Coordinates of C-alpha atoms in Angstrom, one line a residue:
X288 CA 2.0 -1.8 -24.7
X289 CA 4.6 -1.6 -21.5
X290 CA 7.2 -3.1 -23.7
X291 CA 8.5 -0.2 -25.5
X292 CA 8.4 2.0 -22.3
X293 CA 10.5 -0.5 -20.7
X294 CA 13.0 -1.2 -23.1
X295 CA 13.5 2.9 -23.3
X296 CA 14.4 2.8 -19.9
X297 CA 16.5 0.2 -19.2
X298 CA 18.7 1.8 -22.4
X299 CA 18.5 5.2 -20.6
X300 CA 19.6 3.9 -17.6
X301 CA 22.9 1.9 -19.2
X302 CA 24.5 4.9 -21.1
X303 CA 25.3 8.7 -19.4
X304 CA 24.4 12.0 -20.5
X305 CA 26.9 12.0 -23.5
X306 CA 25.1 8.8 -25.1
X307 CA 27.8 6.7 -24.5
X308 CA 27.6 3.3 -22.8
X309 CA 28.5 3.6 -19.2
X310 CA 27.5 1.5 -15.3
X311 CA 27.6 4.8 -13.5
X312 CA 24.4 5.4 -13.3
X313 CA 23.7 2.4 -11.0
X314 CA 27.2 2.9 -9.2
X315 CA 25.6 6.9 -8.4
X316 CA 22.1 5.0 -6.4
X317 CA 24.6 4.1 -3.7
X318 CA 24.9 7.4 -2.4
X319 CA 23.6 8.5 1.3
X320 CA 20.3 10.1 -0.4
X321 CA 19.6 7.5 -3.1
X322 CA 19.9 4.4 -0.5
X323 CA 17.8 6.9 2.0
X324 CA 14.8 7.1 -0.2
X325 CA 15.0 3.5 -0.8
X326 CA 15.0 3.0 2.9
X327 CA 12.2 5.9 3.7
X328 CA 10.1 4.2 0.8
X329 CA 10.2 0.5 2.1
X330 CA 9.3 1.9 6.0
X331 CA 6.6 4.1 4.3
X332 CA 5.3 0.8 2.1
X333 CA 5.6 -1.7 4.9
X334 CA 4.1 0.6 7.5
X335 CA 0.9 1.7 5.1
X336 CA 0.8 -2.2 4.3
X337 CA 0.7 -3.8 7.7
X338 CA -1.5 -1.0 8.8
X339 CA -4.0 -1.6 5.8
X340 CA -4.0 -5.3 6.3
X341 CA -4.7 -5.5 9.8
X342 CA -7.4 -2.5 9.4
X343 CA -8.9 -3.9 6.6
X344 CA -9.1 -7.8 7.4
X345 CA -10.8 -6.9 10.9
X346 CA -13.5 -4.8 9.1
X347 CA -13.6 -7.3 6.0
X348 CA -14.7 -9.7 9.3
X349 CA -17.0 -8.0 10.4
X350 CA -18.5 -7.1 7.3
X351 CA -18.7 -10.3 6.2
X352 CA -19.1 -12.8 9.3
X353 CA -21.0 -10.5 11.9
X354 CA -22.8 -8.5 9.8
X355 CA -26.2 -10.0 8.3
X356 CA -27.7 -7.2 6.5
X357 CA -27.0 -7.4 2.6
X358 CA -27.7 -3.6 2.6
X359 CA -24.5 -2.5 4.8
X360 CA -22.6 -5.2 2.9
X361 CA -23.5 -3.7 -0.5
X362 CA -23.0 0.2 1.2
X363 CA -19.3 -1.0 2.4
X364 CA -18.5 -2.8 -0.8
X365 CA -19.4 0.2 -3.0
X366 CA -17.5 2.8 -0.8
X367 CA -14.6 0.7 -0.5
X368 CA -14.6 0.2 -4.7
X369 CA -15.1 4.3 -5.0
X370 CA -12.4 4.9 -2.0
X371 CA -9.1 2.1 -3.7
X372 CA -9.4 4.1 -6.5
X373 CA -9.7 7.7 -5.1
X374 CA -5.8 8.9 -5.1
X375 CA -3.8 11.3 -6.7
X376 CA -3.8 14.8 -6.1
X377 CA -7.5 14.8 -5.3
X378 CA -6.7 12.5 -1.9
X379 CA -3.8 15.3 -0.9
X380 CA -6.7 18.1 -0.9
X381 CA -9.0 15.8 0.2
X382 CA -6.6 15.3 3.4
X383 CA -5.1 18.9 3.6
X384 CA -8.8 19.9 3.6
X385 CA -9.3 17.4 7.0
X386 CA -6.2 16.8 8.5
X387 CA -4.7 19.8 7.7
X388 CA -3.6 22.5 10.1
X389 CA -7.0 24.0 9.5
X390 CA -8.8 21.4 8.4
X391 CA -12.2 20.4 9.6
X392 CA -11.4 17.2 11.6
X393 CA -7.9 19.1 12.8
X394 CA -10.5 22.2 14.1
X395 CA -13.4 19.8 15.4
X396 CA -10.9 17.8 17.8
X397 CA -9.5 21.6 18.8
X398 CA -12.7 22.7 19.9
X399 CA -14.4 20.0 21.3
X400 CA -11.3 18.5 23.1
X401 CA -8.8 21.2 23.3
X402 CA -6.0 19.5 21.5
X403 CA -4.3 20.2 19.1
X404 CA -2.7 17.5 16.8
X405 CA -0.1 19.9 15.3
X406 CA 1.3 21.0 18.8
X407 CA 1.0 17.3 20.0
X408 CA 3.7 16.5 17.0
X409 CA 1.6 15.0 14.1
X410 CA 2.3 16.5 10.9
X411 CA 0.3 15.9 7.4
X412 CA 3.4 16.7 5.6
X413 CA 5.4 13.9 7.2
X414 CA 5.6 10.0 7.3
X415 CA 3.0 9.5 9.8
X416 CA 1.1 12.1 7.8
X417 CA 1.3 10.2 4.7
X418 CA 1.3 6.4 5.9
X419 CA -2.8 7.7 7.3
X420 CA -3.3 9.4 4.4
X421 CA -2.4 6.3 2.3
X422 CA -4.3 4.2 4.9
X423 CA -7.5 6.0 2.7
X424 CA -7.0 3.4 -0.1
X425 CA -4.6 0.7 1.5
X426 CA -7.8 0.1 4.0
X427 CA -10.4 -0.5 1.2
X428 CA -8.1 -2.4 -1.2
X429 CA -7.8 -5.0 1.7
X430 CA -11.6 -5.2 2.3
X431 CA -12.1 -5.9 -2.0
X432 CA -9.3 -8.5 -1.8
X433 CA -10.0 -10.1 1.2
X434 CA -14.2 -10.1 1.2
X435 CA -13.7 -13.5 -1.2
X436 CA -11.5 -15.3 1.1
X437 CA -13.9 -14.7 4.1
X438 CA -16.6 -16.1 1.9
X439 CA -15.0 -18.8 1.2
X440 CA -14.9 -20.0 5.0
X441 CA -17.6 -22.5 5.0
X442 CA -20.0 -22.3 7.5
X443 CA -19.9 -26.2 8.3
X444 CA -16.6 -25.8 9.4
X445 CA -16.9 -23.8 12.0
X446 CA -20.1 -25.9 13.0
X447 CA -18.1 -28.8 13.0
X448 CA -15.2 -27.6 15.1
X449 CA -18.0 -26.3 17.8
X450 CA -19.2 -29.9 17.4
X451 CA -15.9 -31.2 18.5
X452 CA -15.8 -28.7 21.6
X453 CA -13.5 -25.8 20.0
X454 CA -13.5 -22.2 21.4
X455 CA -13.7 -19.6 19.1
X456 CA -10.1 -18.9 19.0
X457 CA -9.3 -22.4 18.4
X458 CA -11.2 -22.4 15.4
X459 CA -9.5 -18.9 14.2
X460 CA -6.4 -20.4 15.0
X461 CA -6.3 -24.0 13.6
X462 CA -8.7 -23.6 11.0
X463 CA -10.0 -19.9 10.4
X464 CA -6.3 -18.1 10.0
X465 CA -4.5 -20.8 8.0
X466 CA -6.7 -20.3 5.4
X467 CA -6.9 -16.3 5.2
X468 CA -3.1 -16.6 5.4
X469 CA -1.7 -16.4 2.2
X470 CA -4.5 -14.3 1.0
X471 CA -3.5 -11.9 3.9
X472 CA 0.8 -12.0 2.9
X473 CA -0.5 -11.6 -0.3
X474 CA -3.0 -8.8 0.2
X475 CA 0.5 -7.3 2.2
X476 CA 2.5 -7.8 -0.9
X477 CA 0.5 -6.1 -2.9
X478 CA -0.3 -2.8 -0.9
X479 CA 3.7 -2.8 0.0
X480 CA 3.9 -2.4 -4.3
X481 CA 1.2 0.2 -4.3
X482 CA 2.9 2.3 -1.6
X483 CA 5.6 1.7 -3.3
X484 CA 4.6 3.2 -6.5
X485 CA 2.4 5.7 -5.5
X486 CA 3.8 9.9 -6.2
X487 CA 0.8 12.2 -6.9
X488 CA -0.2 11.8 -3.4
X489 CA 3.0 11.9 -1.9
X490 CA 4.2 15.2 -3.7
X491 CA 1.3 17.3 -3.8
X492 CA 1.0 16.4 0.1
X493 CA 4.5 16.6 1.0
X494 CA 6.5 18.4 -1.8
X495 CA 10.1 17.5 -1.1
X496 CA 9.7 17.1 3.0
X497 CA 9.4 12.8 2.4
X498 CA 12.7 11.7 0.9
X499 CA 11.2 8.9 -0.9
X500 CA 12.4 7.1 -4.6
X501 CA 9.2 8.4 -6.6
X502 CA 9.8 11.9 -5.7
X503 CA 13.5 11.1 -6.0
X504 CA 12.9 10.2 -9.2
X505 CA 10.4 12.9 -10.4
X506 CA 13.2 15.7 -9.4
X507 CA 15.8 13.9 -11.4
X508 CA 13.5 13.8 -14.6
X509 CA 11.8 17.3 -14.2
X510 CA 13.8 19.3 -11.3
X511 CA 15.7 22.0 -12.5
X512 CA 18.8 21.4 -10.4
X513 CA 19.1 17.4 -10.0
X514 CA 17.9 16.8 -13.4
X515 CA 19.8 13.9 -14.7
X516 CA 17.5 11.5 -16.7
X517 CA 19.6 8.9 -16.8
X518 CA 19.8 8.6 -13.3
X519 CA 16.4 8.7 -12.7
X520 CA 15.8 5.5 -15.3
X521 CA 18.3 3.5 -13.0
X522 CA 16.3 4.5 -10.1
X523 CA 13.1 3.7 -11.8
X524 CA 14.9 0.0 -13.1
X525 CA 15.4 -0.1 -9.0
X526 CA 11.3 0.8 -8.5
X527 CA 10.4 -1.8 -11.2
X528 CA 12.8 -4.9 -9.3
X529 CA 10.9 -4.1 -5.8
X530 CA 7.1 -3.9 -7.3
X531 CA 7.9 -7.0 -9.4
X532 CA 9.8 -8.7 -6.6
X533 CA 6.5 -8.0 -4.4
X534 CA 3.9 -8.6 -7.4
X535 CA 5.2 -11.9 -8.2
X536 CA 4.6 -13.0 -4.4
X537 CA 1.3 -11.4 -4.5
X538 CA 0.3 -13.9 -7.3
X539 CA 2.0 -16.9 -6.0
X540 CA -0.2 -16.4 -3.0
X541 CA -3.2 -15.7 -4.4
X542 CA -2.9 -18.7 -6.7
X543 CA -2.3 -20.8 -3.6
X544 CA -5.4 -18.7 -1.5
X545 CA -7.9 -19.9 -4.4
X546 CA -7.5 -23.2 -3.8
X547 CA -10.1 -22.9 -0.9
X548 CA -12.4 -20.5 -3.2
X549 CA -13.3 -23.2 -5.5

């Protein structure tokens, strides 16, 4: 079903305007603003990524190891399937109706603490602005992906290793963490390529204030004064080389991760 899709775009994105056969369009992605979204869009990824992974895995502990109660496992679980799939435009009002500069948190921390965010430099409509916003779904995805993998550390080992006189960190370090590792890069692989991707979010939050490729990209297919379509399938080929570059790695590490699942 993606095949015909794709094959349309890579021809768009080999001939010019005219119809006739041409490398310019890739030769036009290195300019200053092209490379520039590129750049914004891998620091916007790999911050939301890293922040969602580190986030994530420490409440996926603690929902999993310290928490006994199957009730507040099952309430997590559920919000965190309902919250990775809530994005979109709904998220950006969702957000704008919080964080916004009269939102309800933005208001509450105003009167109870007498700051205000906005003054202090944070800005929805920004990077920091958008990496928490995508934090919303980066943060649960972890906690779904990861849950397994915790599960999967036997309890006997850790007896074991307190048998033999190890710490706690010990056992996180030598045993604990080399196992959640390659679930974790590839948990980090695979937010980078949802980051990566995502643009309702991003443009009803931020309009054209993010230089980033999938707005980029949405201006060259439907803006009035950049629109050039055949630019804008080179800089989706471009889109489609990073998410598959990170994708592959994803599954190569989870392939590796399930070993210790069976």
């Amino acid at each position: 079903m993606m095949v015909a899709p794709t094959v349309a775009l890579i021809a768009n994105a080999f001939v010019d305007q005219q119809g006739h056969l041409t490398f310019g369009n890739f030769a036009d992605l290195n300019t200053p603003e092209v490379t520039g979204a590129f750049a914004e869009s891998i620091r916007l990824s790999a911050a939301s990524a890293v922040l969602g992974a580190v986030i994530g895995l420490g409440l996926a502990l603690n929902v999993g190891r310290g928490i006994g109660s199957t009730q507040v496992r099952s309430i997590v679980m559920t919000f965190c399937g309902v919250a990775s799939n809530f994005s979109g435009v709904p998220l950006a009002f969702a957000f704008v109706a919080t964080l916004g500069r009269l939102g309800l948190v933005t208001a509450a921390i105003k009167a109870a603490f007498g700051i205000d965010i906005y003054a202090a430099g944070f800005d929805l409509a920004s990077f920091w602005g958008l990496t928490v916003t995508y934090l919303f779904f980066q943060i649960p995805i972890t906690v779904t992906i990861m849950m397994p993998a915790i599960d999967g550390l036997r309890r006997d080992w850790r007896e074991a290793a307190s048998i033999l006189g190890a710490s706690s960190w010990q056992y996180w370090r030598h045993i604990g963490l080399p196992i959640l590792w390659p679930s974790l890069l590839g948990t980090l692989a695979l937010l980078f390529a949802n980051s990566f991707g995502a643009i309702a979010t991003a443009y009803a939050l931020t309009g054209y204030a993010v230089n980033i490729v999938p707005i980029l990209l949405y201006a060259q297919i439907r803006g009035d004064v950049l629109h050039n379509e055949n630019l804008g399938a080179a800089l989706a080929l471009g889109m489609i080389i990073v998410m598959a570059f990170a994708n592959a790695i994803y599954l190569v590490l989870r392939t590796r991760a399930e070993r210790w699942l069976r």
